PDB file of C-alpha atoms and ligand atoms in Angstrom:
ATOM      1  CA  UNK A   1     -34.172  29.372  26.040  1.00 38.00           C
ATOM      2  CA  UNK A   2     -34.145  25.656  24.336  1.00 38.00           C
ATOM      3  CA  UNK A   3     -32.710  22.821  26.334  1.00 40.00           C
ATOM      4  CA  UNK A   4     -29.275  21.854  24.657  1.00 42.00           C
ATOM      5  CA  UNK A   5     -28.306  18.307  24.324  1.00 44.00           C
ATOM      6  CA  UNK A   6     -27.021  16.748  27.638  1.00 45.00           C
ATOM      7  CA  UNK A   7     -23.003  16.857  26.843  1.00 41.00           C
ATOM      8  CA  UNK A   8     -21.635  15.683  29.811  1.00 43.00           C
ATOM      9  CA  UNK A   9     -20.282  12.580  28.657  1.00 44.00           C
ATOM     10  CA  UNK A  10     -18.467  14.079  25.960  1.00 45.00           C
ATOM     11  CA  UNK A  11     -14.998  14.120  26.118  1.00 44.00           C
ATOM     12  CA  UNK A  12     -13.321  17.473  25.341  1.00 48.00           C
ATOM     13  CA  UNK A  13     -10.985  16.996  21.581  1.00 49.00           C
ATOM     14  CA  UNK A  14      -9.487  20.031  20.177  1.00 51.00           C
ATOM     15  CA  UNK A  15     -11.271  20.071  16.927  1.00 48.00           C
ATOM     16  CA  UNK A  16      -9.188  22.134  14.913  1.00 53.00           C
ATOM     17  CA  UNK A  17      -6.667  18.291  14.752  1.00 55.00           C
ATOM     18  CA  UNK A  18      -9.783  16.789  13.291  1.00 49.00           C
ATOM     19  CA  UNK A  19      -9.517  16.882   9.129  1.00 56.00           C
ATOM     20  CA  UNK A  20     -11.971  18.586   7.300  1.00 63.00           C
ATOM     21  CA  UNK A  21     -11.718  17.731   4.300  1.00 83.00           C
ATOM     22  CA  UNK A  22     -10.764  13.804   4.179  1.00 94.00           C
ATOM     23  CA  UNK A  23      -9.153  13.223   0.476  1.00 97.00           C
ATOM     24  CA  UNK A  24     -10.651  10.113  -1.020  1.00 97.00           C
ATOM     25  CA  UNK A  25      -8.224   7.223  -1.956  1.00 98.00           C
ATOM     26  CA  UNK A  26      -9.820   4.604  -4.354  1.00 98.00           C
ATOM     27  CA  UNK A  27      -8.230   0.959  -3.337  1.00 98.00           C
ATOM     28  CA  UNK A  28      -7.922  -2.594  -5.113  1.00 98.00           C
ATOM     29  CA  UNK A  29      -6.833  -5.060  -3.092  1.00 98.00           C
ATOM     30  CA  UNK A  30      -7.726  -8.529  -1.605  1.00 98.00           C
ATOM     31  CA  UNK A  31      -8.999  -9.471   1.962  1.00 98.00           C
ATOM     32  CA  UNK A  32      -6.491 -11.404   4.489  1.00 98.00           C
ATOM     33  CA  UNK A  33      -8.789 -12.480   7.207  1.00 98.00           C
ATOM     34  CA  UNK A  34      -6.099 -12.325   9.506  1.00 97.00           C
ATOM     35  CA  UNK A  35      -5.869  -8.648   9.590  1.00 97.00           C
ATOM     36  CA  UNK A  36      -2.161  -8.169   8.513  1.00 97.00           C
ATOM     37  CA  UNK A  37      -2.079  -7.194   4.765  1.00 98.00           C
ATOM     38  CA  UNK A  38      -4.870  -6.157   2.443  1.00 98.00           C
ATOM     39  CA  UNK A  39      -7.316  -3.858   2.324  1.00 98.00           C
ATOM     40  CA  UNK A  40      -7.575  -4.069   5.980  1.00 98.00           C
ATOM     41  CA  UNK A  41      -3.872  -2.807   6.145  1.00 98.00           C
ATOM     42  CA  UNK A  42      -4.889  -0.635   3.749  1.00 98.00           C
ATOM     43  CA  UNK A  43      -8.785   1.140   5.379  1.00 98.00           C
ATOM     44  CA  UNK A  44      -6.215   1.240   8.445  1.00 98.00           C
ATOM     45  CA  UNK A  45      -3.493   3.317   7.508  1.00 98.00           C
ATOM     46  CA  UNK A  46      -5.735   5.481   5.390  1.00 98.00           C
ATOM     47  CA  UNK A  47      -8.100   6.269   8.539  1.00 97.00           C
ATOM     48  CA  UNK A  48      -4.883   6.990  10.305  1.00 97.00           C
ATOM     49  CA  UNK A  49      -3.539   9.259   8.287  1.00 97.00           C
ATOM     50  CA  UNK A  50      -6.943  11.511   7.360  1.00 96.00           C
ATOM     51  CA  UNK A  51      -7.866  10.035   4.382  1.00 97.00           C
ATOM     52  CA  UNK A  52     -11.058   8.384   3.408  1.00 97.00           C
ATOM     53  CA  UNK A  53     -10.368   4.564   2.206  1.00 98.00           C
ATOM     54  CA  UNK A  54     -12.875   3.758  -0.957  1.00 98.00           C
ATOM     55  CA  UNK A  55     -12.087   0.028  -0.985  1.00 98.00           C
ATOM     56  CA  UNK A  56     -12.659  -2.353  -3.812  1.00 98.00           C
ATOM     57  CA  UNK A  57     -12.184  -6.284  -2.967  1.00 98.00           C
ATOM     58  CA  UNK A  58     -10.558  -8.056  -5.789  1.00 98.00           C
ATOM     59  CA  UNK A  59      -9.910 -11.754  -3.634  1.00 98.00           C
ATOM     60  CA  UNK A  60     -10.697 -13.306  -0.647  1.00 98.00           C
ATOM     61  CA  UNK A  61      -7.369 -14.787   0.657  1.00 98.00           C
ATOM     62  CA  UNK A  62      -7.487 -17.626   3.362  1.00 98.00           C
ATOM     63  CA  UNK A  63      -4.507 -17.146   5.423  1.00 97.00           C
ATOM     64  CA  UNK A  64      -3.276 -16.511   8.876  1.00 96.00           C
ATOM     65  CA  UNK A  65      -0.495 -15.280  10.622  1.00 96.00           C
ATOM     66  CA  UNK A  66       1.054 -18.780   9.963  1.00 96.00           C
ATOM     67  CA  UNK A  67       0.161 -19.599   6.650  1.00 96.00           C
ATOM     68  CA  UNK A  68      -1.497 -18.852   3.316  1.00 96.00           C
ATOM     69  CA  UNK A  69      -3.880 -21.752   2.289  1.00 97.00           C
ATOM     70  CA  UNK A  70      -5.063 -20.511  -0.803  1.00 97.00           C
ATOM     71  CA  UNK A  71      -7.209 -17.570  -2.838  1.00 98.00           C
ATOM     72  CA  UNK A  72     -10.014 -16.873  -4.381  1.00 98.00           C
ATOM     73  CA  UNK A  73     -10.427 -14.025  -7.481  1.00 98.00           C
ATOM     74  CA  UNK A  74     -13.463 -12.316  -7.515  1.00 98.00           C
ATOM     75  CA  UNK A  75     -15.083 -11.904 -10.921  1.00 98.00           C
ATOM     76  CA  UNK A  76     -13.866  -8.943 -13.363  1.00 98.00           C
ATOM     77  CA  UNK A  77     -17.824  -7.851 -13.496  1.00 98.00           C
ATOM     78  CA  UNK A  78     -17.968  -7.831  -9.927  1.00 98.00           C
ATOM     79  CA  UNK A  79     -15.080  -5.760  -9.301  1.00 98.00           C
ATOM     80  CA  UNK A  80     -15.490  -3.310 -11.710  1.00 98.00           C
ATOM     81  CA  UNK A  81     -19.148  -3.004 -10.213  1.00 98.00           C
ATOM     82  CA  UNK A  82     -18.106  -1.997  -6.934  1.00 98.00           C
ATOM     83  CA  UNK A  83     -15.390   0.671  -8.520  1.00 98.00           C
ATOM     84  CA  UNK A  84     -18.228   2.113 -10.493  1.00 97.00           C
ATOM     85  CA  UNK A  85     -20.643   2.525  -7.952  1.00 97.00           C
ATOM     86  CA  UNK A  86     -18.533   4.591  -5.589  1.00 97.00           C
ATOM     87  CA  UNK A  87     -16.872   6.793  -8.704  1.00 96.00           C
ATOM     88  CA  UNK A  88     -20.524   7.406  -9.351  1.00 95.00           C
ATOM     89  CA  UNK A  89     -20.734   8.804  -6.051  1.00 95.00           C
ATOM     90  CA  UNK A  90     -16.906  10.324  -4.527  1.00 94.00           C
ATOM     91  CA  UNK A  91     -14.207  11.721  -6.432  1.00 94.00           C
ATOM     92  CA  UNK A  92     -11.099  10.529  -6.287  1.00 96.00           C
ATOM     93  CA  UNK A  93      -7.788  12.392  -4.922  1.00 97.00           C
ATOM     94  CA  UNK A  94      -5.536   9.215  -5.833  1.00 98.00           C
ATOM     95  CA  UNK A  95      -5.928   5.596  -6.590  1.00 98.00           C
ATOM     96  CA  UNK A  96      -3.598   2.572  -5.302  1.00 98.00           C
ATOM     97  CA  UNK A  97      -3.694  -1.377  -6.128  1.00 98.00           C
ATOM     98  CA  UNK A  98      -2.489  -3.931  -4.396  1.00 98.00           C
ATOM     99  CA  UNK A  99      -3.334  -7.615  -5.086  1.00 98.00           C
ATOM    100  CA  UNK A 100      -5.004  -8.442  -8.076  1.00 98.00           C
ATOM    101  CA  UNK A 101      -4.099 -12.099  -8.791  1.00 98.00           C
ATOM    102  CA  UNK A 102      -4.606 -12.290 -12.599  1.00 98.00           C
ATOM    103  CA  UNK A 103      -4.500 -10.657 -15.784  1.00 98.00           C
ATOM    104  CA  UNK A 104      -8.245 -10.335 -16.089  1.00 98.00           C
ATOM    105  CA  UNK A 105      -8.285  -8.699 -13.014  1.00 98.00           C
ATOM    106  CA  UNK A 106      -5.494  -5.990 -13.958  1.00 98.00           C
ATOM    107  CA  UNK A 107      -7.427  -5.417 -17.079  1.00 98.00           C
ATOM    108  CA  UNK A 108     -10.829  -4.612 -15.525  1.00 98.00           C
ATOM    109  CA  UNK A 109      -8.592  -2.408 -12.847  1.00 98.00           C
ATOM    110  CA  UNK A 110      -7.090  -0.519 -15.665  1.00 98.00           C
ATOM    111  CA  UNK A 111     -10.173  -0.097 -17.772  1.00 97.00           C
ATOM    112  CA  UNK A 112     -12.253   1.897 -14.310  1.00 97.00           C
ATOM    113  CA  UNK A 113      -8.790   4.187 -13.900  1.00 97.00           C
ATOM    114  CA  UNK A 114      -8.780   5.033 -17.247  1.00 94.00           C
ATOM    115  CA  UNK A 115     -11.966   7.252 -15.863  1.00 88.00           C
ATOM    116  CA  UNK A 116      -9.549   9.453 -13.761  1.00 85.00           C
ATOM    117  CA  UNK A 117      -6.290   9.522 -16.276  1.00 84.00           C
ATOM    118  CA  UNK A 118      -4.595  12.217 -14.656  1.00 86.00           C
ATOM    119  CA  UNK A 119      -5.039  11.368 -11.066  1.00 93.00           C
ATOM    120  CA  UNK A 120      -2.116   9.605  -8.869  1.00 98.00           C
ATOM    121  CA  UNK A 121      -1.720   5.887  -9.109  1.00 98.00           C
ATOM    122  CA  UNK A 122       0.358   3.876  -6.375  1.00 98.00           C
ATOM    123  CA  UNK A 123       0.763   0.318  -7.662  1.00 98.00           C
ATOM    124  CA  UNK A 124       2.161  -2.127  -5.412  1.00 98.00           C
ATOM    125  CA  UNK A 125       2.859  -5.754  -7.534  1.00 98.00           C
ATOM    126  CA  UNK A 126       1.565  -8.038  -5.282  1.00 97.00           C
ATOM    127  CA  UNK A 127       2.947 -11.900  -6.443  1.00 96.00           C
ATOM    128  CA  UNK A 128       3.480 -13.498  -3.469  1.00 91.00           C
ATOM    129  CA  UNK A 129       2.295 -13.772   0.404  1.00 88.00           C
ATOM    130  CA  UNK A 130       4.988 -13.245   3.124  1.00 81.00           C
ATOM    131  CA  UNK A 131       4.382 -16.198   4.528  1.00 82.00           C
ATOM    132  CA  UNK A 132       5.413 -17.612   1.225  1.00 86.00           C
ATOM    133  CA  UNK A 133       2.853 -19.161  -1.229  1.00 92.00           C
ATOM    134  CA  UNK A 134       1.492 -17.331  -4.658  1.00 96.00           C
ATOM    135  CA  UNK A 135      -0.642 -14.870  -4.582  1.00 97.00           C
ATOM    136  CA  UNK A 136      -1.081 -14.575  -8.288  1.00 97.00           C
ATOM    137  CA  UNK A 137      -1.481 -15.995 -11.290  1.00 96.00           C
ATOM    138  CA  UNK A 138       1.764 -16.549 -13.674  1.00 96.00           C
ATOM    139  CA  UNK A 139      -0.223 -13.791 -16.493  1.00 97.00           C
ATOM    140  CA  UNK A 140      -0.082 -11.155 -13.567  1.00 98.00           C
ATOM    141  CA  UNK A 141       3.346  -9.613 -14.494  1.00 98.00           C
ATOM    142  CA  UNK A 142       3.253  -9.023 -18.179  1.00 98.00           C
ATOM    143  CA  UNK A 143      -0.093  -7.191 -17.302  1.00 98.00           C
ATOM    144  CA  UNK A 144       1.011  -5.329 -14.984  1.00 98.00           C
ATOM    145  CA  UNK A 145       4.111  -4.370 -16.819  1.00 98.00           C
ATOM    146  CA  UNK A 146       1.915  -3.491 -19.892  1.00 98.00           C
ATOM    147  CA  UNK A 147      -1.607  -2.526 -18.498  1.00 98.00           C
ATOM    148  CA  UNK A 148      -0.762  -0.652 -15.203  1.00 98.00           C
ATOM    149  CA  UNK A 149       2.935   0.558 -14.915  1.00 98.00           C
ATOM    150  CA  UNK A 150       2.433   2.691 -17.791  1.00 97.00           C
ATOM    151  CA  UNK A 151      -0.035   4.771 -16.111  1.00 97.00           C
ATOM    152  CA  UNK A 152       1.891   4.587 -12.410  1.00 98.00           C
ATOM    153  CA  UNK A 153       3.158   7.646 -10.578  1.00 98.00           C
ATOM    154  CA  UNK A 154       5.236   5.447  -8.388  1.00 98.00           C
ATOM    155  CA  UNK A 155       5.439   1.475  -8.000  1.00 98.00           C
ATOM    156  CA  UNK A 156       6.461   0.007  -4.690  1.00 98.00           C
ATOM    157  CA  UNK A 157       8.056  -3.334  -5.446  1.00 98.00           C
ATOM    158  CA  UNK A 158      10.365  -5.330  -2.935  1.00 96.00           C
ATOM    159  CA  UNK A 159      13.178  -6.761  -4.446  1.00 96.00           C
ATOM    160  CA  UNK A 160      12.071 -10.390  -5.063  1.00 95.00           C
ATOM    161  CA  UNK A 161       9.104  -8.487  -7.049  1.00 96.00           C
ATOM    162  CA  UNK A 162      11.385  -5.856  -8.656  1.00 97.00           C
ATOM    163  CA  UNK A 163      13.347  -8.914  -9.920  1.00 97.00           C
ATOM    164  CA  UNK A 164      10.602 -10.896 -11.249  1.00 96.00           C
ATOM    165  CA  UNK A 165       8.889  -8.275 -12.631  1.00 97.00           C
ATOM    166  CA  UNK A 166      12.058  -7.163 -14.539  1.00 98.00           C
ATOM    167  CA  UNK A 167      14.790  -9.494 -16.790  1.00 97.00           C
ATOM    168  CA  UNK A 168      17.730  -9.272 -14.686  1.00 97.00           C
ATOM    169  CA  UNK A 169      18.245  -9.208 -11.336  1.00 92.00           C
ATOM    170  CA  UNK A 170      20.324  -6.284 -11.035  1.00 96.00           C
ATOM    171  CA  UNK A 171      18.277  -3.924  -8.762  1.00 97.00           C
ATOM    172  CA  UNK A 172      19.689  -0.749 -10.386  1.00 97.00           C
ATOM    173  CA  UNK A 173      19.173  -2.226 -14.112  1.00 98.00           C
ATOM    174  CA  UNK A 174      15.857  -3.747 -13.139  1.00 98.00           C
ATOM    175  CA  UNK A 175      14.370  -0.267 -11.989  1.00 98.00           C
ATOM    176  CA  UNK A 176      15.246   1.518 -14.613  1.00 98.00           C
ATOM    177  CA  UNK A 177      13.414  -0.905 -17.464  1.00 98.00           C
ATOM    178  CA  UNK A 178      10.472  -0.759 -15.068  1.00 98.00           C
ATOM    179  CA  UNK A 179      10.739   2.971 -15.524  1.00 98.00           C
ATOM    180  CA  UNK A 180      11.198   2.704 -19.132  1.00 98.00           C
ATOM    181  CA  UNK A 181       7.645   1.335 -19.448  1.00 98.00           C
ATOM    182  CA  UNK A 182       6.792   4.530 -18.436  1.00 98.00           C
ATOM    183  CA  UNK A 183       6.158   4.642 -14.635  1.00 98.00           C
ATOM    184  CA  UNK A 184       7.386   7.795 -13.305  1.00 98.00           C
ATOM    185  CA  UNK A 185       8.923   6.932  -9.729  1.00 98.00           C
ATOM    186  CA  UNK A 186       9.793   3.290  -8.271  1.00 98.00           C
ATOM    187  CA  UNK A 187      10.127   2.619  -4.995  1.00 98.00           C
ATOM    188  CA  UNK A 188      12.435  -0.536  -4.306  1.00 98.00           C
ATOM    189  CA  UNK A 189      12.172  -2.108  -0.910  1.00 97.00           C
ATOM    190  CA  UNK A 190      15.148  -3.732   0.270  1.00 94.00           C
ATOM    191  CA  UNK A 191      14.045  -5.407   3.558  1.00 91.00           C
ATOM    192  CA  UNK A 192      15.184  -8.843   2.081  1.00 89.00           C
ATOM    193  CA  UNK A 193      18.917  -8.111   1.413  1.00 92.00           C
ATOM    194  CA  UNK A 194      21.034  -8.879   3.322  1.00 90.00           C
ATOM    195  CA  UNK A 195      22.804  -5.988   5.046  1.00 91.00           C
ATOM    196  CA  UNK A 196      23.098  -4.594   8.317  1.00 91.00           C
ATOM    197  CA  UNK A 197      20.382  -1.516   7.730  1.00 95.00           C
ATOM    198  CA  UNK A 198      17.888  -1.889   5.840  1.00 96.00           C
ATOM    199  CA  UNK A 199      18.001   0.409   2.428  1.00 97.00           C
ATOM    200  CA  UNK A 200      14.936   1.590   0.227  1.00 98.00           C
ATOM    201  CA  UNK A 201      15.560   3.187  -3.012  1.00 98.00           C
ATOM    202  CA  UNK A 202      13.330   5.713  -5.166  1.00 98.00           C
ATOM    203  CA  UNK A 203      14.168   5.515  -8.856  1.00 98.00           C
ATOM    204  CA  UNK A 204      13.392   8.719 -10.804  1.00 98.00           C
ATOM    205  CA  UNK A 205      12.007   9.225 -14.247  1.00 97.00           C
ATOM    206  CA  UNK A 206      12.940  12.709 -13.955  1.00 95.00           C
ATOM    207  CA  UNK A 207      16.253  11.816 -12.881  1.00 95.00           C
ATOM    208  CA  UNK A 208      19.855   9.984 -12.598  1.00 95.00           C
ATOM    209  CA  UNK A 209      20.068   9.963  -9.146  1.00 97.00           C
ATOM    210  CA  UNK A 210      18.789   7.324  -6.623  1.00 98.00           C
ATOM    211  CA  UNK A 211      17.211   8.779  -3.507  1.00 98.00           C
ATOM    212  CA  UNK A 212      18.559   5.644  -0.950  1.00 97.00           C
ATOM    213  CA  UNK A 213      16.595   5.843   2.778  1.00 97.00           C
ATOM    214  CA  UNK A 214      18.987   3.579   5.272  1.00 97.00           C
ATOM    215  CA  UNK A 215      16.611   2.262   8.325  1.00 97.00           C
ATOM    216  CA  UNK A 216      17.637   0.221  11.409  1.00 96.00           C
ATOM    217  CA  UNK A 217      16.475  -3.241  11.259  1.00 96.00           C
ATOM    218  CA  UNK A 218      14.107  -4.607  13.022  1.00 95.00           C
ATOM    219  CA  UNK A 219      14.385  -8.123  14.528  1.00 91.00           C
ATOM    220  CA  UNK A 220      10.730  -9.566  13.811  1.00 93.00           C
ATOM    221  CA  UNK A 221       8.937 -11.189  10.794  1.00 93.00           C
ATOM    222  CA  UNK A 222       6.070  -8.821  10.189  1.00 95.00           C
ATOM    223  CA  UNK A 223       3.205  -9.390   7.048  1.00 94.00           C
ATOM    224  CA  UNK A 224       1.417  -5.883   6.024  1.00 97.00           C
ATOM    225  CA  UNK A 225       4.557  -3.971   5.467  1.00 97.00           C
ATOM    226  CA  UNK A 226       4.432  -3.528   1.780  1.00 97.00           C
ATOM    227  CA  UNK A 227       0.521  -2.579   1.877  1.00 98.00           C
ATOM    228  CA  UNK A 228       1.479  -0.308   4.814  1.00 98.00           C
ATOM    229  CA  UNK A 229       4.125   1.287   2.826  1.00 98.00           C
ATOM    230  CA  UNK A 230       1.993   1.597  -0.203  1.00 98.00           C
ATOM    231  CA  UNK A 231      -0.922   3.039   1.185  1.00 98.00           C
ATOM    232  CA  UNK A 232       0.838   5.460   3.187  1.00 98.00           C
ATOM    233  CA  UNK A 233       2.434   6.963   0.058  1.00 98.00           C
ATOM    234  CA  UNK A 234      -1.242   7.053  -1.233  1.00 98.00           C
ATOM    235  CA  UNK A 235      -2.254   8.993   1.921  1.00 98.00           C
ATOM    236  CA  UNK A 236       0.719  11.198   1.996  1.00 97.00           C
ATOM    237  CA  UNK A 237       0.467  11.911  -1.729  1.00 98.00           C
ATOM    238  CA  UNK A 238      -3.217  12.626  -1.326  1.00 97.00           C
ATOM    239  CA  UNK A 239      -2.162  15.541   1.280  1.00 96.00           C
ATOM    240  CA  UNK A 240      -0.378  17.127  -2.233  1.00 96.00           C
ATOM    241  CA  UNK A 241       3.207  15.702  -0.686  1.00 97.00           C
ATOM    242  CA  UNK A 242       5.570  15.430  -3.721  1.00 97.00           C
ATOM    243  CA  UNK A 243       6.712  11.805  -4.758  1.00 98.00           C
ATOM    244  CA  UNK A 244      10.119  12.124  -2.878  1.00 97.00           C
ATOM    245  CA  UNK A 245       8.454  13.492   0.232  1.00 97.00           C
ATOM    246  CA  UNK A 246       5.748  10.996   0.502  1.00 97.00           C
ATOM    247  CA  UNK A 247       8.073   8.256  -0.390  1.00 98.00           C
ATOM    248  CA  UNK A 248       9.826   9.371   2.840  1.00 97.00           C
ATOM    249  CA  UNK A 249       7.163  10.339   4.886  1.00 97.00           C
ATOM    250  CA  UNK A 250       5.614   7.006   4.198  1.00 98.00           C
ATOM    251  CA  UNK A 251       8.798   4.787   4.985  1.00 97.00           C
ATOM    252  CA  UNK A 252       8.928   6.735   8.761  1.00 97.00           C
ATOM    253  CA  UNK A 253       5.287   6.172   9.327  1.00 97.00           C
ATOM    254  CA  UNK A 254       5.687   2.037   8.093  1.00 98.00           C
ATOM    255  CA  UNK A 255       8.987   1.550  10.141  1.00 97.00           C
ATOM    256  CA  UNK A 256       7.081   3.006  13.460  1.00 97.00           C
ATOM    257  CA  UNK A 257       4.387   1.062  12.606  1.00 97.00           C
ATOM    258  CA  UNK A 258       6.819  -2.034  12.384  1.00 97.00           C
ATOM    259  CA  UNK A 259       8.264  -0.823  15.522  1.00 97.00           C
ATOM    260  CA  UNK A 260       5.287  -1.110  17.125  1.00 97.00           C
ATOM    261  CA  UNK A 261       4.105  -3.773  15.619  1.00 97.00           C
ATOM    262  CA  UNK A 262       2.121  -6.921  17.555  1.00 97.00           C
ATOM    263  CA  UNK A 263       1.658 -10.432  17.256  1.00 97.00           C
ATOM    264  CA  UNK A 264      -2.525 -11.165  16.808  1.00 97.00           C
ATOM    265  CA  UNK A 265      -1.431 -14.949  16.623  1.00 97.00           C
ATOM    266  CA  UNK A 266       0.989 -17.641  16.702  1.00 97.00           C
ATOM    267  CA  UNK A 267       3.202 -16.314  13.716  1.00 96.00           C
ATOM    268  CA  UNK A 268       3.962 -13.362  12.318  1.00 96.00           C
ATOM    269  CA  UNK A 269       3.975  -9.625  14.037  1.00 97.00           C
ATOM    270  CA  UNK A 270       2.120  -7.027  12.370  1.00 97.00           C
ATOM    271  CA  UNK A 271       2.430  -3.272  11.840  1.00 97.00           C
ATOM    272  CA  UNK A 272       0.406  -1.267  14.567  1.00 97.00           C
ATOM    273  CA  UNK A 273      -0.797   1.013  11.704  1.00 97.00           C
ATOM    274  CA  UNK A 274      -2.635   3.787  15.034  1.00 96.00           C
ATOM    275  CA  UNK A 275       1.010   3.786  16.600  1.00 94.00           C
ATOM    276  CA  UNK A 276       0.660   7.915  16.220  1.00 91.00           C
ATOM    277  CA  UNK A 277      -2.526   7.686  18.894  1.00 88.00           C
ATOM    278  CA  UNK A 278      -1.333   4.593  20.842  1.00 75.00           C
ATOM    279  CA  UNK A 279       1.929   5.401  22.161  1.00 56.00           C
ATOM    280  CA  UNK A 280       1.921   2.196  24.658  1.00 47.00           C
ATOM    281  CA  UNK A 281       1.152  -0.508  22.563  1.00 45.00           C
TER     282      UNK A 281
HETATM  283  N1  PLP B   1      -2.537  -8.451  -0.170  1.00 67.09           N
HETATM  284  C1  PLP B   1      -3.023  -9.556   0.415  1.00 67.09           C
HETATM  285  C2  PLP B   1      -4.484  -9.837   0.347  1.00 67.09           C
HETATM  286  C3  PLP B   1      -2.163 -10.408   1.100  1.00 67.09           C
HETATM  287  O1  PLP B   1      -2.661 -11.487   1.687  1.00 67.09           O
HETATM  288  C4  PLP B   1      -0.767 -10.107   1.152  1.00 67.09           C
HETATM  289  C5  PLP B   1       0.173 -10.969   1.869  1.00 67.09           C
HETATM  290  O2  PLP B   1      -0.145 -11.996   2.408  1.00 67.09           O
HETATM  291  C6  PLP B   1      -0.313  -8.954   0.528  1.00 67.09           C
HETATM  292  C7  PLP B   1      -1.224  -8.161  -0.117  1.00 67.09           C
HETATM  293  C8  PLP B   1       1.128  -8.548   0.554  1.00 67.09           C
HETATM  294  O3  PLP B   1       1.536  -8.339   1.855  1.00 67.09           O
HETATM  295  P1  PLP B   1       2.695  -7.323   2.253  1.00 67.09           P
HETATM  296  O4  PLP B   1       2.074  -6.038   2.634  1.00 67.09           O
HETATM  297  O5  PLP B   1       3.335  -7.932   3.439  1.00 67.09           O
HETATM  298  O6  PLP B   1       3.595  -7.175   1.076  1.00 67.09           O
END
């Protein structure tokens, strides 16, 4: 008989709750050192909800939990060298972008996802940090209204961005021309009006009606909500969730994460994005 490995140590998992098959989400975004937004928002949520995170850096932001003290765009070349050399290598279940900063950027973005034209694209418009300061150049919108939104299955704008990506500032109005460019579903946070609850809305393509998701509010300031929310939906539309169920899958898992969100520093609190395996913190 052949001596087995000593597994003593190991501790026991039930492995049938381990994925087998982790889909692959391809995502553009930029780094925030501080760990609250970006593509670290973004590796984390996908890891935590069985995906695989293929991560393309567009910008290096320098920022904490504080402040945003400025960005740097990495080169078009350089980005679309990085999105080449994994689609060489993993295919893709569904593709999401977050911030891209410039014009140049959104082309070379929409140029490598015009080699997967039929899979799912999650575009969150990413102008400005939370902490306030730019995040983008003033070219960013008309691209992304005329390079990227055509091709979305569901943007994930807040209202400031649903606003200034639109020409009027009517949030019902303002949806539907960003749907008339041809993005199928839009996803309108509302954590910045001023009710009591705080309402999301899903605007249809397909349809007249508004799908409206009421939330309690919660009390803190938090930065990585919107990349959360976005790369949840990616996850949960990975999994073959329809748009409407993702959209709502993904705005429970975001508000627990909010819920049990943290503060790494001296400003704002961040989403605990492994809340589902870390009940106490
Ligand atoms: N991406 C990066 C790199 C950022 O620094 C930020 C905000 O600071 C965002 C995206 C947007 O953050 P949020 O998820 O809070 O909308």
């Amino acid at each position: 008989m052949r001596a087995g490995p000593n597994t003593s140590h190991i501790v026991a998992v039930d492995i049938n709750s381990i994925p087998r098959a982790r889909p692959r989400v391809l995502v553009f975004g930029g780094h925030d050192p501080s760990g609250g937004a970006g593509i670290a928002a973004d590796t984390s949520t996908l890891l935590a909800l069985g995906c695989h995170p293929l991560v393309v850096v567009t910008a290096i932001t320098v920022q904490n939990t504080q402040a945003l003290k400025r960005y740097q765009l990495l080169p078009p070349e350089l980005i679309a060298a990085q999105a080449s050399c994994v689609l060489d290598d993993a295919d893709v279940a569904v593709s999401k972008t977050g911030m891209l900063g410039s014009s140049a950027t959104v082309a070379t973005v929409a140029g490598i996802l015009s080699r997967a034209p039929a899979s799912p694209l999650v575009v969150d418009p990413v102008l400005l940090a939370d902490q306030g300061g730019s995040l983008s150049e003033p070219d960013l919108g008309p691209a992304l209204r005329k390079l990227l939104f055509p091709r979305a299955t569901v943007a994930t704008p807040n209202l400031d961005e649903c606003f200034a990506l639109a020409s009027t500032d009517n949030v019902d109005d303002a949806a539907r021309e960003l749907l008339a460019l041809g993005c199928q579903n839009i996803l309108v946070t509302g954590t910045s009006a001023a009710t009591p609850q705080v309402v999301h809305r899903l605007y249809r393509s397909s349809s007249e009606e508004v799908e409206a998701s009421e939330w309690p509010r919660l009390s803190r300031n938090y930065h990585g909500s919107g990349c959360t929310l976005a790369s949840a939906l990616a996850a949960f539309l990975a999994h073959g969730h329809c748009v409407s169920t993702a959209a709502q899958l993904a705005l429970e898992y975001t508000w627990r994460a909010l819920q049990h969100g943290y503060q790494p520093g001296l400003g704002q609190s961040v989403p605990n994005r492994l809340w589902r395996s870390q009940a106490d913190s």
